[in-house]
Short mmCIF file of C-alpha atoms in Angstrom, two decimals:
data_model
loop_
_atom_site.label_atom_id
_atom_site.label_comp_id
_atom_site.label_asym_id
_atom_site.label_seq_id
_atom_site.Cartn_x
_atom_site.Cartn_y
_atom_site.Cartn_z
CA UNK A 1 94.35 106.21 85.28
CA UNK A 2 94.06 109.61 83.56
CA UNK A 3 96.53 111.70 85.79
CA UNK A 4 94.91 115.15 84.47
CA UNK A 5 91.74 114.09 86.50
CA UNK A 6 90.95 116.58 89.04
CA UNK A 7 89.32 114.79 92.21
CA UNK A 8 88.36 116.96 95.40
CA UNK A 9 89.26 116.44 98.62
CA UNK A 10 86.28 115.19 100.47
CA UNK A 11 87.21 116.36 103.66
CA UNK A 12 87.51 119.59 102.52
CA UNK A 13 83.69 120.77 102.54
CA UNK A 14 83.63 122.26 105.84
CA UNK A 15 85.79 125.41 105.20
CA UNK A 16 84.28 127.86 103.01
CA UNK A 17 87.05 129.75 102.36
CA UNK A 18 88.11 127.01 99.35
CA UNK A 19 88.18 123.71 98.57
CA UNK A 20 91.12 121.14 98.01
CA UNK A 21 91.61 119.10 95.04
CA UNK A 22 94.26 116.78 93.20
CA UNK A 23 95.44 116.94 89.82
CA UNK A 24 98.95 115.83 88.13
CA UNK A 25 99.96 114.59 91.58
CA UNK A 26 99.57 117.86 92.99
CA UNK A 27 97.44 119.59 95.94
CA UNK A 28 95.61 122.48 95.10
CA UNK A 29 93.52 124.79 96.85
CA UNK A 30 91.47 127.21 95.49
CA UNK A 31 91.02 130.19 97.29
CA UNK A 32 87.15 131.27 96.75
CA UNK A 33 86.11 135.05 96.82
CA UNK A 34 84.84 135.25 100.05
CA UNK A 35 88.06 134.53 101.63
CA UNK A 36 89.75 136.22 99.07
CA UNK A 37 90.31 139.85 101.19
CA UNK A 38 91.35 137.81 104.12
CA UNK A 39 94.08 135.71 102.16
CA UNK A 40 95.77 139.02 100.66
CA UNK A 41 95.74 140.31 104.21
CA UNK A 42 97.65 137.63 105.57
CA UNK A 43 99.85 137.53 103.12
CA UNK A 44 100.45 141.02 102.84
CA UNK A 45 101.98 140.91 106.32
CA UNK A 46 104.26 138.36 105.33
CA UNK A 47 103.14 135.72 107.64
CA UNK A 48 102.47 132.98 105.16
CA UNK A 49 106.09 133.03 104.19
CA UNK A 50 107.54 133.63 107.78
CA UNK A 51 105.63 130.34 108.82
CA UNK A 52 106.68 128.27 105.64
CA UNK A 53 110.34 129.40 106.81
CA UNK A 54 110.33 128.53 110.20
CA UNK A 55 108.54 125.12 108.97
CA UNK A 56 105.61 125.61 110.66
CA UNK A 57 103.49 125.75 107.60
CA UNK A 58 103.68 123.31 104.14
CA UNK A 59 105.64 125.12 101.57
CA UNK A 60 102.84 126.28 98.79
CA UNK A 61 103.25 128.41 95.67
CA UNK A 62 100.68 130.73 94.94
CA UNK A 63 98.90 130.73 91.25
CA UNK A 64 97.30 133.55 89.96
CA UNK A 65 95.44 132.92 87.35
CA UNK A 66 92.98 135.72 85.96
CA UNK A 67 92.29 136.94 89.37
CA UNK A 68 91.34 133.75 90.72
CA UNK A 69 94.05 132.77 93.76
CA UNK A 70 94.86 128.56 93.60
CA UNK A 71 97.43 127.33 95.66
CA UNK A 72 99.96 124.60 94.56
CA UNK A 73 101.56 122.38 96.73
CA UNK A 74 103.07 119.05 96.82
CA UNK A 75 101.12 115.76 97.82
CA UNK A 76 101.99 114.12 101.09
CA UNK A 77 102.45 110.67 100.23
CA UNK A 78 101.46 109.10 103.93
CA UNK A 79 98.67 110.62 105.33
CA UNK A 80 98.41 109.93 108.80
CA UNK A 81 95.47 110.55 111.21
CA UNK A 82 95.31 111.73 114.84
CA UNK A 83 93.62 108.11 115.92
CA UNK A 84 96.70 106.14 114.74
CA UNK A 85 99.34 108.52 116.75
CA UNK A 86 100.95 107.48 119.84
CA UNK A 87 100.35 109.48 123.09
CA UNK A 88 103.72 111.01 122.29
CA UNK A 89 102.73 112.29 118.60
CA UNK A 90 99.71 113.78 119.55
CA UNK A 91 101.29 115.80 122.49
CA UNK A 92 104.17 117.19 119.90
CA UNK A 93 101.03 118.00 118.02
CA UNK A 94 99.16 119.82 120.74
CA UNK A 95 102.60 121.84 121.48
CA UNK A 96 102.80 122.61 118.12
CA UNK A 97 99.49 123.85 117.71
CA UNK A 98 99.54 126.05 120.19
CA UNK A 99 103.42 127.49 119.43
CA UNK A 100 101.89 127.95 115.58
CA UNK A 101 98.66 130.10 117.16
CA UNK A 102 101.38 132.26 119.21
CA UNK A 103 103.35 132.37 116.29
CA UNK A 104 100.29 133.80 114.17
CA UNK A 105 98.68 135.90 116.75
CA UNK A 106 101.89 137.72 117.15
CA UNK A 107 102.24 138.76 113.59
CA UNK A 108 98.40 139.70 113.21
CA UNK A 109 96.71 136.54 112.39
CA UNK A 110 95.11 133.65 113.93
CA UNK A 111 93.69 130.24 113.03
CA UNK A 112 90.00 129.41 112.62
CA UNK A 113 90.16 125.87 114.20
CA UNK A 114 92.34 123.78 115.83
CA UNK A 115 91.91 120.30 114.35
CA UNK A 116 95.34 117.75 114.79
CA UNK A 117 93.67 116.59 111.05
CA UNK A 118 95.43 120.05 109.63
CA UNK A 119 98.87 118.54 111.12
CA UNK A 120 101.17 115.92 109.66
CA UNK A 121 104.24 114.61 110.61
CA UNK A 122 107.50 114.60 107.97
CA UNK A 123 110.42 113.03 109.52
CA UNK A 124 108.73 112.93 112.76
CA UNK A 125 108.45 116.40 113.07
CA UNK A 126 105.00 118.30 113.02
CA UNK A 127 103.67 120.69 110.14
CA UNK A 128 100.24 122.78 109.20
CA UNK A 129 98.94 121.73 106.10
CA UNK A 130 95.46 123.45 106.06
CA UNK A 131 97.08 127.13 104.96
CA UNK A 132 92.85 128.47 104.35
CA UNK A 133 92.97 128.41 108.52
CA UNK A 134 95.03 130.94 108.56
CA UNK A 135 92.77 134.33 108.81
CA UNK A 136 93.48 137.46 109.91
CA UNK A 137 93.36 138.40 113.75
CA UNK A 138 90.47 140.72 114.81
CA UNK A 139 91.53 142.57 117.51
CA UNK A 140 90.21 141.80 121.26
CA UNK A 141 88.64 138.64 119.43
CA UNK A 142 88.81 135.74 121.88
CA UNK A 143 90.14 132.32 120.46
CA UNK A 144 87.34 130.73 118.61
CA UNK A 145 88.97 127.10 118.47
CA UNK A 146 89.39 126.97 122.28
CA UNK A 147 87.02 124.55 122.86
CA UNK A 148 87.91 122.57 119.74
CA UNK A 149 91.57 122.83 121.30
CA UNK A 150 90.47 121.25 124.43
CA UNK A 151 87.77 118.52 122.78
CA UNK A 152 90.47 117.22 120.29
CA UNK A 153 93.93 117.66 121.58
CA UNK A 154 94.01 118.19 125.54
CA UNK A 155 91.10 115.51 126.50
CA UNK A 156 92.95 112.72 124.86
CA UNK A 157 95.87 113.48 126.10
CA UNK A 158 95.07 114.04 129.45
CA UNK A 159 92.76 110.86 129.40
CA UNK A 160 96.05 108.86 128.43
CA UNK A 161 97.83 110.42 130.87
CA UNK A 162 95.52 109.39 133.61
CA UNK A 163 94.55 105.95 132.35
CA UNK A 164 95.78 102.80 130.68
CA UNK A 165 95.62 102.61 126.41
CA UNK A 166 95.98 105.27 124.28
CA UNK A 167 93.09 107.66 124.30
CA UNK A 168 93.58 109.19 120.73
CA UNK A 169 91.86 106.21 119.71
CA UNK A 170 88.89 107.62 121.24
CA UNK A 171 88.89 110.59 118.02
CA UNK A 172 87.92 107.42 115.95
CA UNK A 173 84.32 107.08 117.08
CA UNK A 174 84.40 111.13 118.07
CA UNK A 175 85.99 112.61 114.85
CA UNK A 176 85.07 116.13 116.45
CA UNK A 177 86.71 114.88 119.62
CA UNK A 178 85.72 114.30 122.93
CA UNK A 179 83.51 116.24 124.50
CA UNK A 180 84.35 118.06 127.87
CA UNK A 181 81.43 116.63 129.29
CA UNK A 182 82.27 113.36 128.78
CA UNK A 183 85.89 114.00 129.15
CA UNK A 184 85.40 115.89 132.71
CA UNK A 185 83.13 112.69 133.87
CA UNK A 186 85.58 110.04 132.88
CA UNK A 187 88.75 111.99 134.85
CA UNK A 188 89.68 110.78 138.02
CA UNK A 189 89.49 112.82 141.16
CA UNK A 190 93.04 113.91 141.29
CA UNK A 191 92.89 115.14 137.97
CA UNK A 192 91.26 118.37 139.85
CA UNK A 193 95.00 118.57 141.45
CA UNK A 194 96.36 119.61 137.94
CA UNK A 195 95.24 123.46 136.63
CA UNK A 196 95.32 121.94 133.26
CA UNK A 197 92.42 119.40 133.71
CA UNK A 198 90.59 121.04 136.45
CA UNK A 199 90.33 125.01 134.12
CA UNK A 200 90.34 123.85 130.41
CA UNK A 201 88.28 120.63 130.82
CA UNK A 202 86.40 120.39 134.27
CA UNK A 203 85.54 124.58 134.69
CA UNK A 204 85.22 124.59 131.00
CA UNK A 205 82.67 122.04 131.11
CA UNK A 206 80.74 123.29 133.49
CA UNK A 207 80.58 126.72 132.03
CA UNK A 208 79.09 125.18 128.41
CA UNK A 209 76.11 123.40 130.71
CA UNK A 210 75.53 126.69 131.86
CA UNK A 211 74.67 127.82 128.61
CA UNK A 212 76.14 131.48 128.74
CA UNK A 213 75.97 133.52 125.73
CA UNK A 214 78.76 133.57 123.39
CA UNK A 215 78.05 137.08 122.53
CA UNK A 216 80.12 139.90 122.02
CA UNK A 217 82.98 138.91 124.31
CA UNK A 218 86.22 141.17 124.04
CA UNK A 219 89.57 139.91 124.90
CA UNK A 220 93.03 141.21 124.29
CA UNK A 221 95.57 139.23 122.57
CA UNK A 222 97.84 139.15 125.85
CA UNK A 223 94.96 137.09 127.67
CA UNK A 224 94.98 134.57 124.83
CA UNK A 225 98.44 134.36 124.85
CA UNK A 226 98.23 133.68 128.29
CA UNK A 227 95.59 130.75 127.93
CA UNK A 228 97.90 129.66 125.14
CA UNK A 229 101.09 129.79 127.46
CA UNK A 230 99.47 128.17 130.15
CA UNK A 231 97.91 125.00 128.06
CA UNK A 232 101.49 124.64 126.58
CA UNK A 233 103.16 124.26 129.72
CA UNK A 234 100.41 122.07 131.17
CA UNK A 235 100.82 119.62 128.35
CA UNK A 236 104.95 119.73 128.15
CA UNK A 237 104.62 117.88 131.81
CA UNK A 238 101.98 115.37 130.89
CA UNK A 239 103.61 112.01 131.02
CA UNK A 240 101.47 108.67 129.36
CA UNK A 241 100.10 106.57 132.45
CA UNK A 242 102.04 103.58 132.93
CA UNK A 243 103.39 103.06 129.42
CA UNK A 244 103.35 99.10 129.14
CA UNK A 245 106.31 96.94 129.21
CA UNK A 246 105.22 94.13 127.12
CA UNK A 247 107.12 94.41 124.25
CA UNK A 248 109.81 97.49 125.31
CA UNK A 249 112.34 95.36 126.31
CA UNK A 250 111.68 92.46 124.03
CA UNK A 251 115.09 93.22 121.83
CA UNK A 252 116.84 92.33 124.66
CA UNK A 253 115.07 88.81 124.81
CA UNK A 254 115.22 87.84 121.17
CA UNK A 255 114.49 84.33 120.69
CA UNK A 256 117.75 84.06 118.68
CA UNK A 257 120.90 83.43 119.21
CA UNK A 258 123.87 86.04 117.64
CA UNK A 259 124.49 83.70 114.68
CA UNK A 260 120.92 82.60 114.16
CA UNK A 261 120.06 86.92 114.14
CA UNK A 262 122.80 87.48 112.72
CA UNK A 263 121.32 84.79 109.76
CA UNK A 264 117.91 86.44 109.94
CA UNK A 265 119.01 90.30 109.81
CA UNK A 266 121.38 89.46 106.62
CA UNK A 267 118.80 88.03 104.93
CA UNK A 268 116.26 90.60 105.48
CA UNK A 269 119.11 93.24 104.28
CA UNK A 270 119.98 90.80 101.37
CA UNK A 271 116.44 90.67 100.09
CA UNK A 272 116.01 94.38 100.44
CA UNK A 273 119.03 95.46 98.73
CA UNK A 274 117.56 94.67 95.56
CA UNK A 275 115.17 97.02 95.20
CA UNK A 276 114.10 101.01 96.14
CA UNK A 277 110.72 101.07 97.32
CA UNK A 278 108.29 104.13 97.51
CA UNK A 279 106.69 102.90 100.69
CA UNK A 280 107.57 100.28 103.08
CA UNK A 281 105.15 98.47 105.71
CA UNK A 282 106.94 97.19 108.77
CA UNK A 283 104.14 95.08 110.90
CA UNK A 284 104.19 94.64 114.38
CA UNK A 285 107.73 96.34 114.14
CA UNK A 286 108.61 96.15 117.90
CA UNK A 287 112.02 98.31 117.97
CA UNK A 288 111.87 97.76 113.77
CA UNK A 289 115.80 96.48 113.55
CA UNK A 290 115.62 96.97 110.04
CA UNK A 291 114.48 100.95 110.01
CA UNK A 292 117.80 102.27 109.78
CA UNK A 293 118.75 99.73 106.72
CA UNK A 294 115.46 100.51 104.96
CA UNK A 295 115.78 104.35 105.15
CA UNK A 296 118.15 104.08 102.10
CA UNK A 297 115.76 101.97 100.15
CA UNK A 298 112.69 103.59 100.44
CA UNK A 299 110.99 107.01 100.48
CA UNK A 300 108.69 106.52 103.05
CA UNK A 301 108.80 103.23 105.96
CA UNK A 302 105.73 103.22 107.79
CA UNK A 303 106.42 101.32 111.35
CA UNK A 304 103.18 99.80 112.94
CA UNK A 305 102.60 98.05 115.96
CA UNK A 306 99.79 97.55 118.32
CA UNK A 307 101.91 98.57 121.58
CA UNK A 308 101.38 102.19 122.08
CA UNK A 309 104.67 102.31 124.26
CA UNK A 310 106.65 100.68 121.35
CA UNK A 311 105.22 103.25 119.20
CA UNK A 312 105.99 106.32 121.29
CA UNK A 313 109.56 104.97 121.72
CA UNK A 314 109.73 104.78 118.01
CA UNK A 315 108.47 108.10 117.38
CA UNK A 316 110.77 109.56 119.66
CA UNK A 317 113.62 108.53 117.76
CA UNK A 318 112.64 111.01 115.09
CA UNK A 319 114.15 108.93 112.03
CA UNK A 320 114.60 110.38 108.90
CA UNK A 321 111.39 109.20 106.34
CA UNK A 322 110.25 107.02 109.27
CA UNK A 323 106.56 107.25 110.60
CA UNK A 324 105.52 105.41 113.64
CA UNK A 325 101.77 104.48 114.25
CA UNK A 326 99.69 102.78 116.85
CA UNK A 327 98.02 100.56 114.26
CA UNK A 328 97.02 96.73 114.96
CA UNK A 329 97.00 95.45 111.23
CA UNK A 330 93.99 93.14 112.38
CA UNK A 331 91.99 96.18 113.13
CA UNK A 332 92.81 98.93 110.79
CA UNK A 333 91.47 102.16 110.86
CA UNK A 334 87.94 102.45 108.95
CA UNK A 335 86.59 104.68 106.13
CA UNK A 336 85.01 107.32 108.33
CA UNK A 337 82.67 110.72 108.41
CA UNK A 338 80.44 112.12 105.83
CA UNK A 339 79.71 109.63 103.01
CA UNK A 340 82.47 107.75 104.89
CA UNK A 341 85.15 109.44 102.50
CA UNK A 342 85.87 112.10 105.29
CA UNK A 343 88.72 110.05 106.52
CA UNK A 344 90.20 107.52 104.49
CA UNK A 345 90.61 103.94 105.44
CA UNK A 346 94.21 102.15 106.60
CA UNK A 347 93.98 100.41 103.55
CA UNK A 348 93.24 103.25 101.13
CA UNK A 349 96.20 105.14 102.30
CA UNK A 350 98.51 102.89 102.77
CA UNK A 351 99.40 101.00 99.86
CA UNK A 352 103.02 99.67 100.19
CA UNK A 353 105.41 98.12 97.70
CA UNK A 354 107.38 96.05 100.37
CA UNK A 355 105.87 94.69 103.52
CA UNK A 356 107.85 92.97 106.26
CA UNK A 357 106.09 91.01 108.50
CA UNK A 358 108.91 89.48 110.86
CA UNK A 359 107.53 87.34 113.63
CA UNK A 360 104.13 88.58 113.85
CA UNK A 361 101.81 85.67 112.13
CA UNK A 362 101.96 83.53 115.43
CA UNK A 363 100.54 86.77 117.52
CA UNK A 364 97.87 87.26 115.10
CA UNK A 365 97.08 83.59 114.81
CA UNK A 366 96.84 83.53 118.90
CA UNK A 367 95.39 87.05 120.05
CA UNK A 368 92.98 87.17 117.40
CA UNK A 369 92.48 83.67 116.30
CA UNK A 370 92.69 84.35 113.02
CA UNK A 371 93.04 80.97 110.62
CA UNK A 372 95.80 80.55 107.92
CA UNK A 373 93.92 80.83 105.13
CA UNK A 374 92.47 84.69 106.33
CA UNK A 375 95.84 85.60 107.40
CA UNK A 376 97.41 84.90 103.85
CA UNK A 377 94.40 87.16 102.40
CA UNK A 378 95.34 89.76 105.43
CA UNK A 379 99.19 89.87 103.81
CA UNK A 380 98.12 89.64 100.20
CA UNK A 381 96.06 92.85 100.88
CA UNK A 382 98.69 94.84 101.95
CA UNK A 383 101.86 93.38 99.92
CA UNK A 384 102.97 93.16 96.60
CA UNK A 385 106.63 91.74 98.22
CA UNK A 386 106.29 90.12 101.43
CA UNK A 387 109.20 89.33 103.46
CA UNK A 388 107.54 86.97 106.48
CA UNK A 389 108.97 85.00 109.02
CA UNK A 390 107.11 81.91 109.87
CA UNK A 391 107.41 80.83 113.67
CA UNK A 392 106.65 76.89 114.08
CA UNK A 393 104.20 75.75 116.51
CA UNK A 394 107.45 74.50 118.47
CA UNK A 395 109.10 77.84 119.07
CA UNK A 396 109.67 78.51 122.66
CA UNK A 397 107.66 82.16 121.72
CA UNK A 398 104.97 80.33 120.18
CA UNK A 399 104.28 78.24 123.18
CA UNK A 400 104.67 81.22 125.47
CA UNK A 401 102.25 83.08 123.73
CA UNK A 402 99.78 79.81 122.66
CA UNK A 403 96.13 80.29 123.39
CA UNK A 404 94.89 77.00 123.97
CA UNK A 405 91.68 77.54 122.80
CA UNK A 406 92.42 78.29 119.54
CA UNK A 407 91.74 75.09 117.89
CA UNK A 408 92.82 76.38 113.73
CA UNK A 409 95.44 74.06 112.08
CA UNK A 410 98.87 75.94 112.18
CA UNK A 411 101.74 74.20 110.58
CA UNK A 412 104.13 75.08 108.02
CA UNK A 413 102.61 73.48 105.14
CA UNK A 414 99.39 75.01 105.73
CA UNK A 415 101.33 78.17 105.77
CA UNK A 416 102.84 77.49 102.51
CA UNK A 417 99.76 76.31 100.92
CA UNK A 418 97.46 79.18 102.00
CA UNK A 419 99.71 81.64 101.29
CA UNK A 420 100.51 80.43 97.67
CA UNK A 421 97.25 80.87 96.78
CA UNK A 422 98.34 84.50 96.33
CA UNK A 423 102.23 84.34 96.50
CA UNK A 424 104.99 83.20 94.44
CA UNK A 425 107.42 81.90 97.04
CA UNK A 426 110.54 83.28 96.05
CA UNK A 427 112.79 81.95 98.16
CA UNK A 428 113.09 80.44 102.03
CA UNK A 429 115.70 80.47 104.43
CA UNK A 430 115.75 78.78 107.76
CA UNK A 431 116.77 80.97 110.38
CA UNK A 432 116.03 78.89 113.75
CA UNK A 433 116.74 75.04 113.22
CA UNK A 434 113.09 73.88 112.43
CA UNK A 435 111.35 76.91 114.12
CA UNK A 436 111.66 79.77 112.35
CA UNK A 437 112.12 80.57 108.50
CA UNK A 438 112.08 83.54 106.79
CA UNK A 439 110.40 84.23 103.12
CA UNK A 440 110.34 86.09 100.38
CA UNK A 441 107.12 86.20 98.06
CA UNK A 442 105.59 87.92 95.42
CA UNK A 443 101.96 88.62 94.89
CA UNK A 444 100.84 86.45 91.86
CA UNK A 445 98.67 89.42 90.43
CA UNK A 446 102.01 91.40 89.81
CA UNK B 1 83.80 144.37 103.39
CA UNK B 2 86.38 141.42 105.18
CA UNK B 3 84.30 138.89 106.35
CA UNK B 4 85.77 136.45 108.91
CA UNK B 5 84.26 132.77 108.75
CA UNK B 6 83.56 130.55 111.24
CA UNK B 7 82.82 127.14 110.35
CA UNK B 8 83.39 125.71 114.05
CA UNK B 9 81.02 126.04 116.79
CA UNK B 10 82.94 127.98 119.54
CA UNK B 11 80.70 126.74 122.10
CA UNK B 12 78.15 128.62 123.80
CA UNK B 13 80.23 129.83 127.59
CA UNK B 14 83.81 129.43 125.80
CA UNK B 15 84.16 132.78 124.94
CA UNK B 16 83.17 134.14 127.74
CA UNK B 17 84.96 131.40 129.83
CA UNK B 18 88.40 132.41 128.45
CA UNK B 19 87.97 135.70 130.12
CA UNK B 20 87.77 134.48 133.43
CA UNK B 21 90.19 131.65 132.93
CA UNK B 22 92.98 134.21 131.58
CA UNK B 23 92.98 135.72 134.73
CA UNK B 24 93.15 132.30 136.57
CA UNK B 25 95.95 131.30 134.69
CA UNK B 26 97.64 134.78 134.59
CA UNK B 27 97.47 134.66 138.45
CA UNK B 28 98.92 130.97 138.33
CA UNK B 29 101.81 132.35 136.14
CA UNK B 30 102.42 135.01 138.47
CA UNK B 31 102.47 132.67 141.70
CA UNK B 32 104.69 130.26 140.01
CA UNK B 33 107.22 132.92 138.88
CA UNK B 34 107.40 133.89 142.75
CA UNK B 35 107.31 130.57 143.62
CA UNK B 36 110.36 129.93 141.52
CA UNK B 37 112.37 133.06 142.92
CA UNK B 38 111.75 132.01 146.43
CA UNK B 39 113.06 128.71 145.64
CA UNK B 40 116.01 129.81 143.68
CA UNK B 41 117.01 132.23 146.45
CA UNK B 42 116.87 129.61 149.14
CA UNK B 43 118.93 126.75 147.09
CA UNK B 44 121.37 129.77 146.58
CA UNK B 45 121.57 130.22 150.35
CA UNK B 46 121.80 126.49 150.77
CA UNK B 47 124.78 126.23 148.74
CA UNK B 48 126.44 129.41 150.44
CA UNK B 49 126.13 127.73 153.78
CA UNK B 50 127.52 124.08 152.55
CA UNK B 51 131.01 126.01 151.87
#
């Protein structure tokens, strides 16, 4: 691949202030002439530097080439999207967004938009990546992105607070946010007792329907700050609707004796210790027992689970280099938006060089009826090196989750036969007599 | 002249609505502050009585 190739980021078409492209492994933003005055005005107030110093803004370097302003920054290896975040991650993203606006306003700047796609998380901490969204503050101008904030941050948070399921997923269908009208219709009556939902969603949506003009409205900065403060206080108090208890206590009920678990743990660690990885994908990680060990063996560790409560608890641990996402490996995020390249698919963004799939294969087999040949194909897509635990049909956990209507064949021989079509099996260790086996394998194409 | 570009739809009504909301949330913050003061005054008294 030619590293000098300039490739334009397809999602940066909306902003007419500049555009984003990649070259030589770095990210560049060309500031267009139409925004040059605004950019210089914000810069002259020292706002960019102050935001970078306070870890609000992802660092960048200005390159001035014959009067053309080009901003260079490092590439974030793992880009995540809000519809992959758990409730806690969205909540922290929303509070961060509000605090960033407060910070900007206090220094004479304002954000042009309020999109969670402009926030990424590094070591579990949010950071703003879209420097050209920061504009000069115009006195007495209302908050242009108020509605966008309510539809993209507040709506999924409130719905997740009042109903089961992770409503951030709704942003996958509605890339521009869950409309005020839809959110207001969905929210239960008791939501009207909360000033957060009543004001910013329900009344706000009614005002949209009346179609009041958006003409010249003057609004002092203090009033914008009071709205930001009300939103922030309300969001801080939000709690996820009765989190699922399905897997959160799984660690305490692990189907191993201490010795068996020790053997599993030692085997995995021994196999991991041989290399250093760029990206490790841990599928169905539950409490991700190997995260601590992996931290020093990889640049990035992505832990995915289809239980949002597990994802929230992992996210709260804020471990260095670890990202926890609410993704079901059998239903990964698709490519979305304009020309289907505005938002990239999970497969395109996540190219791990090691994949851990410990005791997940029987779940995929039973919950989604995925036959063995397709399971092998699935893991081949996501792995160069694979550490996978095979759970036999006579294992207690297998029997516990068994779907009697699933008539696909499932046994160790078939597992080996199908996986060997894509992988070379390097090692096998029996971790639970006749019931559980750890496999270390590498793709054949390597 | 400096142009302030807008590439999102601020939403008809959202701008005017903000003006009204700012008043309401300002009032809520005011009430909350006083409620907190009253609460802390009584909890202080309670503590005193228990001595």
